[in-house]
CSV table of C-alpha atoms in Angstrom, one decimal:
chain,number,residue,atom,x,y,z
A,1,UNK,CA,0.2,0.1,-0.3
A,2,UNK,CA,1.7,3.6,-1.3
A,3,UNK,CA,1.7,6.2,1.4
A,4,UNK,CA,-0.1,8.9,1.4
A,5,UNK,CA,1.5,12.1,-0.7
A,6,UNK,CA,3.0,14.8,1.4
A,7,UNK,CA,0.7,17.9,1.7
A,8,UNK,CA,2.6,21.3,1.2
A,9,UNK,CA,3.4,22.8,3.4
A,10,UNK,CA,5.0,25.6,1.5
A,11,UNK,CA,7.9,27.9,2.1
A,12,UNK,CA,8.8,28.4,6.1
A,13,UNK,CA,7.9,31.0,7.5
A,14,UNK,CA,11.1,33.1,7.8
A,15,UNK,CA,12.8,33.9,11.2
A,16,UNK,CA,12.3,36.9,13.0
A,17,UNK,CA,15.6,38.5,13.7
A,18,UNK,CA,17.7,38.4,17.8
A,19,UNK,CA,18.6,42.0,16.7
A,20,UNK,CA,15.9,44.6,15.1
A,21,UNK,CA,16.9,46.4,12.8
A,22,UNK,CA,16.3,49.8,15.1
A,23,UNK,CA,18.6,48.1,17.9
A,24,UNK,CA,21.5,47.0,15.4
A,25,UNK,CA,21.7,51.0,13.9
A,26,UNK,CA,21.7,51.7,16.7
A,27,UNK,CA,24.0,50.2,18.7
A,28,UNK,CA,26.4,50.7,16.2
A,29,UNK,CA,26.0,55.1,16.3
A,30,UNK,CA,27.2,54.7,19.9
A,31,UNK,CA,29.6,52.2,19.6
A,32,UNK,CA,30.9,55.4,17.3
A,33,UNK,CA,30.0,58.0,20.2
A,34,UNK,CA,31.7,56.2,22.8
A,35,UNK,CA,35.0,56.4,20.4
A,36,UNK,CA,34.4,59.5,19.7
A,37,UNK,CA,34.4,60.4,23.0
A,38,UNK,CA,37.6,59.1,24.4
A,39,UNK,CA,40.1,59.4,21.7
A,40,UNK,CA,38.5,63.4,21.9
A,41,UNK,CA,38.8,63.2,26.4
A,42,UNK,CA,42.4,61.6,26.1
A,43,UNK,CA,42.4,64.8,24.2
A,44,UNK,CA,41.1,67.4,26.7
A,45,UNK,CA,42.9,65.6,29.6
A,46,UNK,CA,45.8,65.8,28.3
A,47,UNK,CA,45.8,69.4,28.7
A,48,UNK,CA,44.7,69.0,32.8
A,49,UNK,CA,46.5,65.8,33.9
A,50,UNK,CA,45.7,65.5,37.3
A,51,UNK,CA,47.0,62.0,37.6
A,52,UNK,CA,50.9,61.1,37.0
A,53,UNK,CA,50.3,60.0,33.4
A,54,UNK,CA,49.2,61.3,29.9
A,55,UNK,CA,47.6,59.6,26.5
A,56,UNK,CA,50.0,59.4,23.4
A,57,UNK,CA,48.8,62.1,20.9
A,58,UNK,CA,47.8,59.3,18.8
A,59,UNK,CA,45.6,57.5,20.1
A,60,UNK,CA,43.9,60.5,20.4
A,61,UNK,CA,41.7,63.0,18.5
A,62,UNK,CA,41.0,66.6,17.8
A,63,UNK,CA,44.8,67.9,17.7
A,64,UNK,CA,45.0,70.2,20.0
A,65,UNK,CA,42.2,71.1,22.9
A,66,UNK,CA,40.0,73.2,20.8
A,67,UNK,CA,39.6,70.6,18.3
A,68,UNK,CA,39.0,68.2,21.0
A,69,UNK,CA,36.5,69.7,22.4
A,70,UNK,CA,35.0,70.4,18.6
A,71,UNK,CA,34.9,66.7,18.8
A,72,UNK,CA,34.1,65.3,22.0
A,73,UNK,CA,30.3,67.9,21.7
A,74,UNK,CA,29.8,66.2,18.9
A,75,UNK,CA,30.3,63.0,20.4
A,76,UNK,CA,27.8,63.7,23.3
A,77,UNK,CA,25.1,65.1,21.0
A,78,UNK,CA,25.0,62.0,19.2
A,79,UNK,CA,25.4,60.0,22.5
A,80,UNK,CA,23.0,61.4,23.5
A,81,UNK,CA,20.4,61.2,21.1
A,82,UNK,CA,20.7,58.7,20.1
A,83,UNK,CA,20.6,56.5,23.5
A,84,UNK,CA,17.2,58.4,24.0
A,85,UNK,CA,15.9,56.7,21.1
A,86,UNK,CA,17.8,53.2,21.9
A,87,UNK,CA,16.1,52.7,25.8
A,88,UNK,CA,13.4,55.0,24.0
A,89,UNK,CA,12.9,51.5,21.5
A,90,UNK,CA,13.8,49.3,24.3
A,91,UNK,CA,11.0,50.1,26.8
A,92,UNK,CA,8.4,50.3,24.5
A,93,UNK,CA,8.6,47.1,22.2
A,94,UNK,CA,9.4,45.9,26.0
A,95,UNK,CA,12.5,44.6,25.3
A,96,UNK,CA,14.2,46.4,28.3
A,97,UNK,CA,12.4,44.4,30.4
A,98,UNK,CA,12.3,40.4,28.4
A,99,UNK,CA,16.1,41.2,27.6
A,100,UNK,CA,18.2,42.9,31.4
A,101,UNK,CA,15.9,42.0,34.1
A,102,UNK,CA,15.4,40.0,35.9
A,103,UNK,CA,18.9,39.6,37.7
A,104,UNK,CA,19.9,38.8,40.9
A,105,UNK,CA,23.4,38.2,43.0
A,106,UNK,CA,22.2,34.4,43.0
A,107,UNK,CA,22.4,33.9,39.5
A,108,UNK,CA,24.8,36.7,38.7
A,109,UNK,CA,27.7,34.5,41.0
A,110,UNK,CA,26.0,31.4,38.5
A,111,UNK,CA,26.7,32.1,35.4
A,112,UNK,CA,29.8,33.8,36.5
A,113,UNK,CA,31.6,30.2,38.5
A,114,UNK,CA,29.9,29.4,34.7
A,115,UNK,CA,31.5,31.0,32.1
A,116,UNK,CA,34.2,31.1,34.3
A,117,UNK,CA,34.9,27.4,33.8
A,118,UNK,CA,34.1,27.6,30.3
A,119,UNK,CA,31.0,25.9,31.3
A,120,UNK,CA,28.4,28.6,30.1
A,121,UNK,CA,26.2,28.0,27.6
A,122,UNK,CA,26.2,30.6,24.5
A,123,UNK,CA,24.1,28.2,22.0
A,124,UNK,CA,20.6,31.0,22.1
A,125,UNK,CA,22.5,34.4,21.2
A,126,UNK,CA,18.7,35.8,22.1
A,127,UNK,CA,18.7,35.0,25.7
A,128,UNK,CA,21.2,36.9,27.7
A,129,UNK,CA,22.9,35.4,31.2
A,130,UNK,CA,23.3,36.8,34.1
A,131,UNK,CA,26.5,38.9,33.6
A,132,UNK,CA,26.1,39.9,30.3
A,133,UNK,CA,21.7,41.1,31.5
A,134,UNK,CA,24.4,43.1,34.7
A,135,UNK,CA,26.7,44.7,32.4
A,136,UNK,CA,24.6,46.5,30.8
A,137,UNK,CA,22.4,47.4,33.1
A,138,UNK,CA,25.2,48.6,34.8
A,139,UNK,CA,27.0,50.6,30.9
A,140,UNK,CA,23.4,52.2,30.7
A,141,UNK,CA,23.8,53.9,34.3
A,142,UNK,CA,27.2,54.4,34.0
A,143,UNK,CA,27.0,56.4,30.6
A,144,UNK,CA,23.6,58.1,32.6
A,145,UNK,CA,26.5,59.5,35.2
A,146,UNK,CA,29.4,60.2,32.0
A,147,UNK,CA,26.7,62.5,30.7
A,148,UNK,CA,26.0,64.6,34.2
A,149,UNK,CA,29.4,65.1,35.1
A,150,UNK,CA,30.2,65.8,31.5
A,151,UNK,CA,27.2,68.8,31.7
A,152,UNK,CA,29.4,70.7,34.6
A,153,UNK,CA,32.1,70.6,33.1
A,154,UNK,CA,30.3,72.0,29.5
A,155,UNK,CA,28.1,74.9,31.8
A,156,UNK,CA,29.1,74.3,35.1
A,157,UNK,CA,27.3,77.6,36.7
A,158,UNK,CA,24.1,76.5,34.5
A,159,UNK,CA,24.3,72.9,36.9
A,160,UNK,CA,25.9,74.5,39.7
A,161,UNK,CA,23.9,72.0,41.7
A,162,UNK,CA,24.8,69.0,39.7
A,163,UNK,CA,28.4,70.5,40.3
A,164,UNK,CA,27.1,70.7,44.3
A,165,UNK,CA,25.9,67.1,44.8
A,166,UNK,CA,29.2,66.0,42.6
A,167,UNK,CA,31.7,67.8,45.1
A,168,UNK,CA,32.9,71.0,43.1
A,169,UNK,CA,34.4,71.1,39.7
A,170,UNK,CA,37.4,69.6,40.0
A,171,UNK,CA,35.4,66.1,42.1
A,172,UNK,CA,33.2,65.7,38.9
A,173,UNK,CA,36.4,65.8,36.2
A,174,UNK,CA,37.5,62.9,38.6
A,175,UNK,CA,33.6,61.5,38.4
A,176,UNK,CA,33.9,61.5,34.9
A,177,UNK,CA,37.6,60.3,34.5
A,178,UNK,CA,36.1,57.1,36.5
A,179,UNK,CA,33.2,57.3,34.2
A,180,UNK,CA,34.7,56.6,31.3
A,181,UNK,CA,37.8,53.9,32.5
A,182,UNK,CA,35.2,52.1,33.2
A,183,UNK,CA,33.3,52.2,29.9
A,184,UNK,CA,36.1,51.5,27.9
A,185,UNK,CA,36.7,48.7,30.8
A,186,UNK,CA,33.4,47.0,29.6
A,187,UNK,CA,34.4,47.2,25.7
A,188,UNK,CA,37.4,45.7,26.5
A,189,UNK,CA,35.4,43.2,27.5
A,190,UNK,CA,32.7,43.3,25.6
A,191,UNK,CA,35.5,42.4,22.8
A,192,UNK,CA,36.9,39.6,23.8
A,193,UNK,CA,33.6,38.1,25.2
A,194,UNK,CA,33.4,38.6,20.6
A,195,UNK,CA,36.6,37.7,20.0
A,196,UNK,CA,34.8,34.2,22.2
A,197,UNK,CA,31.8,33.9,20.4
A,198,UNK,CA,32.2,35.5,17.2
A,199,UNK,CA,28.1,34.8,16.2
A,200,UNK,CA,27.7,38.2,18.5
A,201,UNK,CA,29.4,39.9,15.6
A,202,UNK,CA,27.2,38.4,13.3
A,203,UNK,CA,24.4,39.4,14.1
A,204,UNK,CA,24.8,42.5,15.5
A,205,UNK,CA,25.5,43.3,11.7
A,206,UNK,CA,22.8,41.0,10.0
A,207,UNK,CA,20.4,40.4,12.6
A,208,UNK,CA,20.5,36.8,12.6
C-alpha cells in the first residue's frame, strides 16, 4: 500500500531577527559616539592632567584642545540623542524588561562561575545570561553618569546644583574620568567576548 503524498506546507515562515534593525543601527551609532568621545576626551585630559600620566597623542582625537572639544561635543550629542532613542525603543518594545531583567546576585554569581569554568552556554544568542544583563544595565547607568558629569564640566555655572552634588568642579572631572575608564573597561571585555563568540558579531551586523 502506497503512502499518501506529503502535503505541501509551502515555504517556511521567515525567522524573526535576533536583533531588530533599529537595535543594530543604534548599537553601532553608540559605538561610534563612544570612540569619538573617548579619543577626544583623552586629548582634553592631556591639556590639564590630574594624574602623573598622559595619553599618547597617537590615540587621541582633535589635534589640539579646541579641536578635541569640538569632536567631544559632536560625540556627546550623538551619544545623548541616539542613547535616548535606544532606551525609548527598548522600553516601548518591552525588550528592556524581557532581555535585561530579572537580575539577582545568586544568578550573577552562578553564571560568572560557569563562565570562569568554560561551562556557560552561548547556544541561544537571543538570551542574555545574568552576567550580561548586569553588564548592560551597568553600562546604561555609567553612560548616564558620564553625561551628567559632562554637563557639569561643560556648563558649570548653569548646572550648579549638579556640580555641588558631585562635590565641585574638580570632583566632577574625576567622576567623568573614572566613568569613562569603566566604560573603556566594559568595551574591552565586550570585545574579548566577541572574539570568543564570533557569532555575536554576525548577529549584530546582519540580525541573524
